[in-house]
Structures are given as structure tokens and as C-alpha cells.
mmCIF file of C-alpha atoms and ligand atoms in Angstrom:
data_model
loop_
_atom_site.group_PDB
_atom_site.id
_atom_site.type_symbol
_atom_site.label_atom_id
_atom_site.label_comp_id
_atom_site.label_asym_id
_atom_site.label_seq_id
_atom_site.Cartn_x
_atom_site.Cartn_y
_atom_site.Cartn_z
ATOM 1 C CA MET A 208 68.880 61.659 95.216
ATOM 2 C CA VAL A 209 70.679 62.528 91.949
ATOM 3 C CA THR A 210 72.356 59.636 90.126
ATOM 4 C CA LEU A 211 75.478 60.632 88.249
ATOM 5 C CA THR A 212 75.940 58.621 85.094
ATOM 6 C CA TYR A 213 78.012 60.717 82.742
ATOM 7 C CA MET A 214 80.236 59.293 80.071
ATOM 8 C CA PRO A 215 83.970 59.669 80.618
ATOM 9 C CA THR A 216 85.026 63.154 79.566
ATOM 10 C CA ASP A 217 88.401 64.729 80.091
ATOM 11 C CA HIS A 218 86.663 67.447 82.084
ATOM 12 C CA VAL A 219 84.924 66.252 85.239
ATOM 13 C CA PRO A 220 81.838 68.455 85.744
ATOM 14 C CA VAL A 221 82.104 70.391 88.995
ATOM 15 C CA LEU A 222 79.259 70.433 91.562
ATOM 16 C CA ALA A 223 77.255 68.358 89.075
ATOM 17 C CA ALA A 224 74.839 66.788 91.570
ATOM 18 C CA GLU A 225 74.191 70.207 93.109
ATOM 19 C CA VAL A 226 73.558 71.798 89.683
ATOM 20 C CA ILE A 227 70.965 69.133 88.852
ATOM 21 C CA ARG A 228 69.337 69.247 92.293
ATOM 22 C CA GLU A 229 69.043 73.048 92.457
ATOM 23 C CA THR A 230 68.038 73.723 88.831
ATOM 24 C CA ASP A 231 65.737 70.683 88.859
ATOM 25 C CA PRO A 232 65.295 70.371 85.067
ATOM 26 C CA ARG A 233 61.952 68.797 84.138
ATOM 27 C CA PRO A 234 60.916 66.730 81.109
ATOM 28 C CA GLY A 235 60.259 68.902 78.073
ATOM 29 C CA GLU A 236 62.121 71.981 79.347
ATOM 30 C CA THR A 237 64.595 74.116 77.400
ATOM 31 C CA VAL A 238 68.100 74.410 78.822
ATOM 32 C CA ILE A 239 70.980 76.639 77.715
ATOM 33 C CA ASP A 240 74.464 75.509 78.758
ATOM 34 C CA CYS A 241 76.478 78.669 78.105
ATOM 35 C CA THR A 242 79.840 76.971 78.768
ATOM 36 C CA PHE A 243 79.530 73.563 77.117
ATOM 37 C CA GLY A 244 83.220 72.565 77.493
ATOM 38 C CA GLY A 245 83.443 68.770 77.697
ATOM 39 C CA GLY A 246 79.654 68.479 77.904
ATOM 40 C CA GLY A 247 79.652 66.910 81.384
ATOM 41 C CA HIS A 248 76.891 69.107 82.816
ATOM 42 C CA ALA A 249 75.076 69.174 79.476
ATOM 43 C CA ARG A 250 74.779 65.417 79.372
ATOM 44 C CA LEU A 251 73.209 65.278 82.829
ATOM 45 C CA LEU A 252 70.819 68.112 82.000
ATOM 46 C CA ALA A 253 69.874 66.404 78.720
ATOM 47 C CA GLU A 254 69.006 63.185 80.561
ATOM 48 C CA ARG A 255 66.644 65.142 82.807
ATOM 49 C CA ILE A 256 64.759 67.032 80.081
ATOM 50 C CA GLY A 257 64.371 63.875 77.977
ATOM 51 C CA VAL A 258 62.946 63.413 74.492
ATOM 52 C CA ALA A 259 60.624 66.400 74.638
ATOM 53 C CA GLY A 260 63.330 68.786 75.873
ATOM 54 C CA THR A 261 65.819 71.006 74.048
ATOM 55 C CA LEU A 262 69.400 71.667 75.077
ATOM 56 C CA ILE A 263 71.354 74.511 73.506
ATOM 57 C CA GLY A 264 75.101 74.401 74.081
ATOM 58 C CA ILE A 265 77.351 77.436 73.677
ATOM 59 C CA ASP A 266 81.137 77.605 73.707
ATOM 60 C CA ARG A 267 83.717 79.759 71.970
ATOM 61 C CA ASP A 268 86.176 76.851 71.696
ATOM 62 C CA PRO A 269 86.139 74.622 68.566
ATOM 63 C CA ALA A 270 87.241 71.670 70.761
ATOM 64 C CA ALA A 271 83.915 72.010 72.603
ATOM 65 C CA ALA A 272 82.111 71.965 69.249
ATOM 66 C CA ASP A 273 83.763 68.606 68.485
ATOM 67 C CA ARG A 274 82.748 67.290 71.893
ATOM 68 C CA PHE A 275 79.200 68.501 71.315
ATOM 69 C CA GLU A 276 78.853 66.157 68.309
ATOM 70 C CA GLN A 277 79.698 63.159 70.534
ATOM 71 C CA VAL A 278 77.343 64.204 73.327
ATOM 72 C CA ALA A 279 74.510 65.067 70.916
ATOM 73 C CA ALA A 280 74.775 61.641 69.252
ATOM 74 C CA GLU A 281 73.800 59.978 72.562
ATOM 75 C CA ALA A 282 71.513 62.601 74.091
ATOM 76 C CA PRO A 283 67.800 61.836 74.336
ATOM 77 C CA CYS A 284 66.679 65.421 73.637
ATOM 78 C CA GLU A 285 66.922 67.891 70.768
ATOM 79 C CA MET A 286 70.432 69.379 70.778
ATOM 80 C CA ARG A 287 71.835 72.498 69.183
ATOM 81 C CA PHE A 288 75.244 74.206 69.417
ATOM 82 C CA LEU A 289 76.408 77.772 68.922
ATOM 83 C CA ARG A 290 80.132 78.354 68.669
ATOM 84 C CA ALA A 291 80.414 81.916 69.916
ATOM 85 C CA ASP A 292 81.003 84.060 72.988
ATOM 86 C CA PHE A 293 78.112 83.439 75.343
ATOM 87 C CA ASP A 294 77.101 87.100 75.411
ATOM 88 C CA SER A 295 76.658 87.312 71.628
ATOM 89 C CA ALA A 296 75.130 83.813 71.422
ATOM 90 C CA LEU A 297 72.508 84.727 74.047
ATOM 91 C CA ALA A 298 71.656 87.899 72.126
ATOM 92 C CA GLU A 299 71.117 85.759 69.024
ATOM 93 C CA LEU A 300 68.843 83.383 70.945
ATOM 94 C CA VAL A 301 66.850 86.308 72.394
ATOM 95 C CA ALA A 302 66.296 87.575 68.850
ATOM 96 C CA GLU A 303 64.923 84.129 67.952
ATOM 97 C CA GLY A 304 62.522 84.286 70.890
ATOM 98 C CA VAL A 305 64.090 81.412 72.859
ATOM 99 C CA GLU A 306 62.772 81.407 76.452
ATOM 100 C CA PRO A 307 64.842 78.909 78.482
ATOM 101 C CA ASP A 308 63.783 77.242 81.717
ATOM 102 C CA VAL A 309 67.375 76.733 82.875
ATOM 103 C CA VAL A 310 70.539 78.674 82.043
ATOM 104 C CA LEU A 311 73.889 77.399 83.299
ATOM 105 C CA PHE A 312 77.286 79.117 83.396
ATOM 106 C CA ASP A 313 80.410 77.227 84.480
ATOM 107 C CA PHE A 314 83.033 79.941 84.154
ATOM 108 C CA GLY A 315 86.738 79.731 83.404
ATOM 109 C CA VAL A 316 88.737 77.150 81.485
ATOM 110 C CA SER A 317 88.095 73.431 81.101
ATOM 111 C CA SER A 318 90.562 70.692 81.980
ATOM 112 C CA MET A 319 90.620 69.909 78.258
ATOM 113 C CA GLN A 320 91.962 73.410 77.607
ATOM 114 C CA ILE A 321 94.499 73.350 80.453
ATOM 115 C CA ASP A 322 95.762 69.904 79.473
ATOM 116 C CA ALA A 323 96.145 70.798 75.780
ATOM 117 C CA TRP A 324 99.694 71.973 76.536
ATOM 118 C CA GLU A 325 100.189 73.579 73.129
ATOM 119 C CA ARG A 326 97.479 76.164 73.906
ATOM 120 C CA GLY A 327 99.632 77.783 76.570
ATOM 121 C CA PHE A 328 97.091 77.943 79.446
ATOM 122 C CA SER A 329 99.348 76.136 81.895
ATOM 123 C CA TYR A 330 102.533 77.230 83.634
ATOM 124 C CA SER A 331 103.382 73.528 83.987
ATOM 125 C CA PHE A 332 104.160 72.987 80.288
ATOM 126 C CA ASP A 333 106.485 74.899 77.976
ATOM 127 C CA ALA A 334 104.347 76.095 75.068
ATOM 128 C CA PRO A 335 103.807 79.104 72.813
ATOM 129 C CA LEU A 336 102.173 82.007 74.671
ATOM 130 C CA ASP A 337 98.552 81.880 73.535
ATOM 131 C CA MET A 338 95.765 81.253 76.129
ATOM 132 C CA ARG A 339 92.917 81.997 73.712
ATOM 133 C CA MET A 340 89.745 79.978 74.364
ATOM 134 C CA ASP A 341 88.734 80.967 70.840
ATOM 135 C CA PRO A 342 91.783 80.416 68.621
ATOM 136 C CA ASP A 343 90.317 82.871 66.080
ATOM 137 C CA ALA A 344 90.158 85.729 68.601
ATOM 138 C CA GLY A 345 92.430 88.699 67.952
ATOM 139 C CA LEU A 346 94.203 89.032 71.303
ATOM 140 C CA SER A 347 96.669 86.404 72.554
ATOM 141 C CA ALA A 348 98.883 86.181 75.647
ATOM 142 C CA ARG A 349 101.860 86.840 73.391
ATOM 143 C CA MET A 350 100.372 90.199 72.392
ATOM 144 C CA VAL A 351 99.557 91.122 76.001
ATOM 145 C CA VAL A 352 103.070 90.485 77.329
ATOM 146 C CA ASN A 353 104.912 91.920 74.312
ATOM 147 C CA GLU A 354 102.716 94.845 73.279
ATOM 148 C CA TRP A 355 100.860 96.184 76.312
ATOM 149 C CA PRO A 356 102.513 99.028 78.236
ATOM 150 C CA GLU A 357 104.087 98.020 81.534
ATOM 151 C CA SER A 358 101.444 99.952 83.513
ATOM 152 C CA ARG A 359 98.587 98.091 81.794
ATOM 153 C CA ILE A 360 100.189 94.707 82.494
ATOM 154 C CA ALA A 361 100.667 95.658 86.162
ATOM 155 C CA GLU A 362 97.046 96.808 86.353
ATOM 156 C CA ALA A 363 95.828 93.491 84.912
ATOM 157 C CA LEU A 364 97.937 91.513 87.423
ATOM 158 C CA ARG A 365 96.526 93.576 90.273
ATOM 159 C CA ASN A 366 92.907 93.685 89.131
ATOM 160 C CA TYR A 367 92.520 90.151 87.817
ATOM 161 C CA ALA A 368 94.665 88.219 90.293
ATOM 162 C CA ASP A 369 95.383 90.423 93.327
ATOM 163 C CA GLU A 370 99.105 90.021 92.583
ATOM 164 C CA ARG A 371 100.989 91.926 95.310
ATOM 165 C CA HIS A 372 104.130 92.138 93.212
ATOM 166 C CA ALA A 373 102.331 93.322 90.065
ATOM 167 C CA ARG A 374 104.665 96.256 89.381
ATOM 168 C CA SER A 375 107.940 94.378 89.668
ATOM 169 C CA ILE A 376 106.639 91.410 87.635
ATOM 170 C CA ALA A 377 105.350 93.750 84.905
ATOM 171 C CA ARG A 378 108.720 95.536 84.840
ATOM 172 C CA ARG A 379 110.577 92.227 84.441
ATOM 173 C CA ILE A 380 108.206 91.091 81.665
ATOM 174 C CA VAL A 381 108.863 94.304 79.728
ATOM 175 C CA GLU A 382 112.652 94.058 80.245
ATOM 176 C CA ARG A 383 112.657 90.483 78.946
ATOM 177 C CA ARG A 384 110.770 91.171 75.721
ATOM 178 C CA PRO A 385 110.257 89.515 73.357
ATOM 179 C CA LEU A 386 108.700 86.631 75.304
ATOM 180 C CA THR A 387 107.402 83.791 73.160
ATOM 181 C CA THR A 388 106.884 80.816 75.479
ATOM 182 C CA THR A 389 105.165 80.033 78.771
ATOM 183 C CA ALA A 390 108.526 78.971 80.255
ATOM 184 C CA GLU A 391 109.968 82.411 79.472
ATOM 185 C CA LEU A 392 106.976 84.034 81.156
ATOM 186 C CA VAL A 393 107.386 81.819 84.249
ATOM 187 C CA GLU A 394 111.068 82.847 84.414
ATOM 188 C CA ALA A 395 110.211 86.547 84.098
ATOM 189 C CA VAL A 396 107.654 86.216 86.922
ATOM 190 C CA ARG A 397 110.168 84.464 89.184
ATOM 191 C CA ASP A 398 112.696 87.204 88.506
ATOM 192 C CA GLY A 399 110.129 89.862 89.337
ATOM 193 C CA LEU A 400 109.405 88.397 92.762
ATOM 194 C CA PRO A 401 111.372 89.018 95.956
ATOM 195 C CA PRO A 402 113.260 85.841 97.017
ATOM 196 C CA SER A 403 110.805 85.205 99.868
ATOM 197 C CA ALA A 404 107.899 84.957 97.383
ATOM 198 C CA ARG A 405 109.672 82.668 94.897
ATOM 199 C CA PHE A 406 109.359 79.574 97.004
ATOM 200 C CA GLY A 407 106.319 78.508 98.900
ATOM 201 C CA ARG A 408 102.965 76.948 98.255
ATOM 202 C CA GLY A 409 102.113 76.512 94.583
ATOM 203 C CA ASN A 410 103.709 77.908 91.474
ATOM 204 C CA PRO A 411 104.557 81.612 91.867
ATOM 205 C CA ALA A 412 103.408 82.229 88.273
ATOM 206 C CA LYS A 413 99.856 81.003 88.992
ATOM 207 C CA ARG A 414 98.393 84.466 89.582
ATOM 208 C CA THR A 415 100.117 86.003 86.564
ATOM 209 C CA PHE A 416 98.791 83.250 84.294
ATOM 210 C CA GLN A 417 95.275 83.700 85.700
ATOM 211 C CA ALA A 418 95.383 87.471 85.128
ATOM 212 C CA ILE A 419 96.690 87.229 81.571
ATOM 213 C CA ARG A 420 94.137 84.535 80.696
ATOM 214 C CA ILE A 421 91.286 86.696 82.027
ATOM 215 C CA ALA A 422 92.548 89.683 80.033
ATOM 216 C CA VAL A 423 93.056 87.695 76.824
ATOM 217 C CA ASN A 424 89.568 86.191 76.940
ATOM 218 C CA ARG A 425 87.734 89.296 78.254
ATOM 219 C CA GLU A 426 86.295 86.954 80.842
ATOM 220 C CA LEU A 427 84.818 89.509 83.235
ATOM 221 C CA GLU A 428 83.347 91.718 80.504
ATOM 222 C CA ALA A 429 81.635 88.649 79.039
ATOM 223 C CA ILE A 430 80.099 87.778 82.431
ATOM 224 C CA ASP A 431 78.873 91.350 82.983
ATOM 225 C CA ALA A 432 77.217 91.357 79.561
ATOM 226 C CA ALA A 433 75.748 87.849 79.740
ATOM 227 C CA LEU A 434 74.141 87.738 83.212
ATOM 228 C CA PRO A 435 71.454 90.382 82.438
ATOM 229 C CA GLU A 436 70.785 88.804 79.026
ATOM 230 C CA ALA A 437 70.354 85.361 80.550
ATOM 231 C CA TRP A 438 68.084 86.706 83.287
ATOM 232 C CA GLU A 439 65.892 88.687 80.886
ATOM 233 C CA MET A 440 65.297 85.770 78.531
ATOM 234 C CA LEU A 441 64.618 83.227 81.297
ATOM 235 C CA ALA A 442 60.996 81.994 81.395
ATOM 236 C CA PRO A 443 58.976 82.856 84.539
ATOM 237 C CA GLY A 444 59.918 80.180 87.087
ATOM 238 C CA GLY A 445 63.196 79.585 85.215
ATOM 239 C CA ARG A 446 66.467 78.917 87.056
ATOM 240 C CA LEU A 447 69.808 80.618 86.518
ATOM 241 C CA ALA A 448 72.879 78.765 87.825
ATOM 242 C CA ALA A 449 76.491 79.964 87.811
ATOM 243 C CA ILE A 450 79.665 78.234 88.987
ATOM 244 C CA SER A 451 82.525 80.612 89.782
ATOM 245 C CA PHE A 452 86.163 79.809 90.434
ATOM 246 C CA HIS A 453 87.463 83.014 91.965
ATOM 247 C CA SER A 454 86.130 86.023 93.830
ATOM 248 C CA LEU A 455 86.040 88.293 90.764
ATOM 249 C CA GLU A 456 83.523 85.964 89.130
ATOM 250 C CA ASP A 457 81.601 85.095 92.277
ATOM 251 C CA ARG A 458 81.234 88.728 93.381
ATOM 252 C CA ARG A 459 79.552 89.536 90.062
ATOM 253 C CA VAL A 460 77.115 86.631 90.283
ATOM 254 C CA LYS A 461 76.359 87.278 93.958
ATOM 255 C CA ARG A 462 75.619 90.988 93.429
ATOM 256 C CA PHE A 463 73.622 90.373 90.291
ATOM 257 C CA LEU A 464 71.329 87.804 91.913
ATOM 258 C CA ALA A 465 71.085 89.685 95.228
ATOM 259 C CA ASP A 466 69.933 92.839 93.380
ATOM 260 C CA ARG A 467 67.169 90.858 91.678
ATOM 261 C CA ALA A 468 66.134 89.184 94.916
ATOM 262 C CA ARG A 469 66.018 92.442 96.895
ATOM 263 C CA GLY A 470 63.455 94.410 94.944
ATOM 264 C CA CYS A 471 63.173 97.711 96.832
ATOM 265 C CA VAL A 472 66.244 99.936 96.449
ATOM 266 C CA CYS A 473 65.057 102.780 98.722
ATOM 267 C CA PRO A 474 67.503 104.007 101.396
ATOM 268 C CA PRO A 475 66.775 102.250 104.717
ATOM 269 C CA GLU A 476 65.999 105.585 106.430
ATOM 270 C CA LEU A 477 62.892 106.111 104.228
ATOM 271 C CA PRO A 478 59.801 105.137 106.274
ATOM 272 C CA VAL A 479 57.920 103.855 103.188
ATOM 273 C CA CYS A 480 59.032 102.424 99.880
ATOM 274 C CA ARG A 481 59.097 104.980 97.086
ATOM 275 C CA CYS A 482 60.811 102.950 94.343
ATOM 276 C CA GLY A 483 58.011 100.404 94.043
ATOM 277 C CA LEU A 484 60.422 97.726 92.815
ATOM 278 C CA GLU A 485 59.373 94.151 93.569
ATOM 279 C CA PRO A 486 61.772 91.185 93.974
ATOM 280 C CA GLU A 487 62.251 89.290 90.709
ATOM 281 C CA ALA A 488 64.274 86.390 92.070
ATOM 282 C CA LYS A 489 64.308 83.846 94.852
ATOM 283 C CA LEU A 490 67.806 82.793 95.885
ATOM 284 C CA LEU A 491 67.943 78.987 96.013
ATOM 285 C CA THR A 492 71.492 78.719 97.361
ATOM 286 C CA ARG A 493 72.008 81.480 99.934
ATOM 287 C CA GLY A 494 75.765 81.878 100.400
ATOM 288 C CA GLY A 495 76.451 79.520 97.497
ATOM 289 C CA LEU A 496 77.323 75.828 97.459
ATOM 290 C CA VAL A 497 80.886 74.480 97.527
ATOM 291 C CA PRO A 498 82.204 70.990 96.711
ATOM 292 C CA SER A 499 81.813 68.241 99.303
ATOM 293 C CA PRO A 500 84.938 66.658 100.838
ATOM 294 C CA GLY A 501 84.288 63.638 98.582
ATOM 295 C CA GLU A 502 84.255 65.744 95.426
ATOM 296 C CA LEU A 503 87.380 67.624 96.550
ATOM 297 C CA ALA A 504 89.220 64.335 97.076
ATOM 298 C CA GLU A 505 88.167 63.005 93.665
ATOM 299 C CA ASN A 506 88.607 66.231 91.714
ATOM 300 C CA PRO A 507 91.071 68.699 93.279
ATOM 301 C CA ARG A 508 90.363 71.117 90.407
ATOM 302 C CA SER A 509 86.956 71.744 91.971
ATOM 303 C CA ALA A 510 88.628 73.315 95.023
ATOM 304 C CA SER A 511 87.641 76.947 94.488
ATOM 305 C CA ALA A 512 84.223 76.347 92.891
ATOM 306 C CA ARG A 513 81.071 78.030 94.223
ATOM 307 C CA LEU A 514 77.583 77.508 92.791
ATOM 308 C CA ARG A 515 74.814 80.089 93.041
ATOM 309 C CA VAL A 516 71.300 79.455 91.737
ATOM 310 C CA ALA A 517 68.217 81.680 91.668
ATOM 311 C CA ARG A 518 64.687 81.200 90.413
ATOM 312 C CA LYS A 519 62.918 83.890 88.428
ATOM 313 C CA LEU A 520 59.658 84.674 90.168
ATOM 314 C CA GLY A 521 56.384 84.553 88.299
ATOM 315 C CA GLY A 522 56.061 80.899 87.311
ATOM 316 C CA VAL A 523 53.603 78.447 88.836
ATOM 317 C CA GLU A 524 55.759 78.319 91.974
ATOM 318 C CA GLY A 525 55.768 82.127 92.237
HETATM 319 C C1 LIG B 881 84.803 75.175 83.044
HETATM 320 S S1 LIG B 881 84.554 74.836 81.354
HETATM 321 C C2 LIG B 881 82.934 74.159 81.285
HETATM 322 C C3 LIG B 881 82.894 72.685 81.503
HETATM 323 C C4 LIG B 881 81.530 72.068 81.311
HETATM 324 N N1 LIG B 881 80.546 72.572 82.214
HETATM 325 C C5 LIG B 881 81.615 70.539 81.433
HETATM 326 O O1 LIG B 881 80.907 69.960 82.272
HETATM 327 O O2 LIG B 881 82.377 69.920 80.688
HETATM 328 C C6 LIG B 881 84.285 76.428 80.704
HETATM 329 C C7 LIG B 881 84.036 76.457 79.207
HETATM 330 O O3 LIG B 881 83.427 77.710 78.912
HETATM 331 C C8 LIG B 881 83.971 78.255 77.760
HETATM 332 N N2 LIG B 881 83.857 79.702 77.894
HETATM 333 C C9 LIG B 881 84.400 80.477 78.867
HETATM 334 N N3 LIG B 881 84.040 81.757 78.670
HETATM 335 C C10 LIG B 881 83.243 81.782 77.574
HETATM 336 C C11 LIG B 881 82.555 82.829 76.881
HETATM 337 N N4 LIG B 881 82.617 84.093 77.280
HETATM 338 N N5 LIG B 881 81.828 82.488 75.796
HETATM 339 C C12 LIG B 881 81.747 81.188 75.380
HETATM 340 N N6 LIG B 881 82.392 80.171 75.988
HETATM 341 C C13 LIG B 881 83.130 80.461 77.078
HETATM 342 C C14 LIG B 881 85.405 77.753 77.718
HETATM 343 O O4 LIG B 881 85.862 77.715 76.377
HETATM 344 C C15 LIG B 881 85.280 76.361 78.340
HETATM 345 O O5 LIG B 881 85.110 75.387 77.360
#
């Protein structure tokens, strides 16, 4: 039974009990939280690894760096923070020879980021078009909507959010340039939709905002680069956990872990294995774990979350 005693943060950690149960951090272990955010998961992990453990937090957002100072002041273990993209931060830690026992990813944006209206992540507030998790990064939402060719915007809406009306929304965005605020973008999206799609469940701009945010923050490229790094550096017996919020993220995690768990890649028609590859991973959450009805009722933002965890074979537990 996992007891949840985290301090109040603005971001409620999703699937927190499941993360702790499945990664099972032990006293003295080293944990990397690649998406520190409000530090909700980190605090629980820190409690588990205790005084002899080390927790390394990573986040590209300076607001997370501020939060880290508060969490570190109360944590029992050694704490360290890297403000960087998780792919480059992991490469730095590999170069230092860090060999973690647990690596956690909790993809996407935090509630702190969504609720900071001035950062432009939300279609519910009128704000400058920004959406950068790292405010020092070069590309902003304003640049995407005002500078990208119409075809590239449409492609992003299709690829990153399955937007059926990608072409007409992209056309309207280009016609309405220059766009400077989130409200102007919401209006352009509405105009680009057929009347039947303007009203219905949820805000019709939701998918466009998701797609532009993913493009601005190179979210999928970062995941593709970081998963192999995290897996390589993990100690034998180490656990890799990832929480996804949409199918583009989850598909990557699922495939990545399934490939490591499969081992042999020979075509099924071959009578004997020729590749000689052995499984490197044991899947601990086949199919993934989703929030319980209780968590959904308490934290509706957890609705689309799915947790996958795998153990790297080769430790004492094989
Ligand atoms: C869903 S929140 C994590 C919340 C955290 N687990 C908690 O309990 O408070 C995701 C965080 O990851 C960060 N992030 C997303 N992609 C990142 C990347 N490629 N590199 C570094 N940080 C990233 C975001 O800035 C955000 O703070």
C-alpha cells in the first residue's frame, strides 16, 4: 500500500501511487525525474530513496527550477537539478557516468504552465501567443502561426493532433496574419471550421493548440531522442517509467519498450532464430495503467494519462 503524502503543489502528480508501486524505488537508489514540473512525483520518489539516495531533476522550464529549490529544501536525499531539455541533460549525465535505478518521464505540460495565462498555453485565456516551455527557446507559437507556410501549419495540425479540418484552419490562420494573441488564434480556428464542427463537446481550438504546442517545443523529437538514452544509462535491474497523455506519445513509449522486451527480430517464418538478440526488458505494466475512477474524479486533468513501466533485465531479479 503506497501512502501519498505530498506537499500541496499547483500540479497534482498523475498516477502517482502507480508510479511508486511499479518503479518501487529502494533506499539508497539513484532516480532521474526527467520532467520535474511541480516536483509532485519527485517528492514521493525522494521519500522512498531516503538519506542515502540521490534524485536528479530535469526540466527546461525556469518555473520548475524555482519549485525544485522548495522541494530540495525538504527532501531527505541528495538533490540536484539540471535546467535543460531532457535529451541533452541525459547525455550530460551519461558523460558523467551516472547510472540511475529509476528514470521517470511525465510528458506534456504541467498545470502550472497551463494556468500561467500569460504563457499562452491555454485557449481559455487571452494572452500573447507563446507556448514555450523554455522561455529562452528560439521558436514560439507566434512564429509558427505567422511565419510557417500554410502547408507546414496544416501538416502540424494533422500530424500532431489528427485535426480533420487542418487545411481550412491553416488557410484561415494565414489569411488572418498577423496573429498576436491566443484569442485571435481561437477565432481563426473557429472560422476555419465548418459550422457543424464549431459547436459540440469541448473547445474547437483544443487540437490546434495541442499541435502548435508540440511543434513549438519539439516534444516528439525530444521523446525519440531521450528514450534510448535513458534506457542505455539505466543500471541493470533499473526501471523506466513514462506517463503519456496522447497516442503520439504513448505509441512511441509502447513500441520502444516492446522492442526491448521482444529480443528476437527474426521473421516468424524462420524455423530457428538467426538474429541471436535476447530480450533486454521485462514489461511491468502490459497494456499500460490508467487513472482509477477516484483519481479521475479528483483530478480531471489525468483523464488521458497512461503509464508504462519496464525493468531492464540483468539485475539481481534478472
Ligand atoms: C506534466 S509536467 C510534469 C509534472 C511533474 N511530474 C509533477 O509531478 O509535478 C511536464 C514537465 O516536463 C517539462 N518538459 C516537457 N518536455 C520536456 C523536455 N523535452 N525537456 C525538459 N523538460 C520537459 C515541462 O516543462 C513540464 O514542467
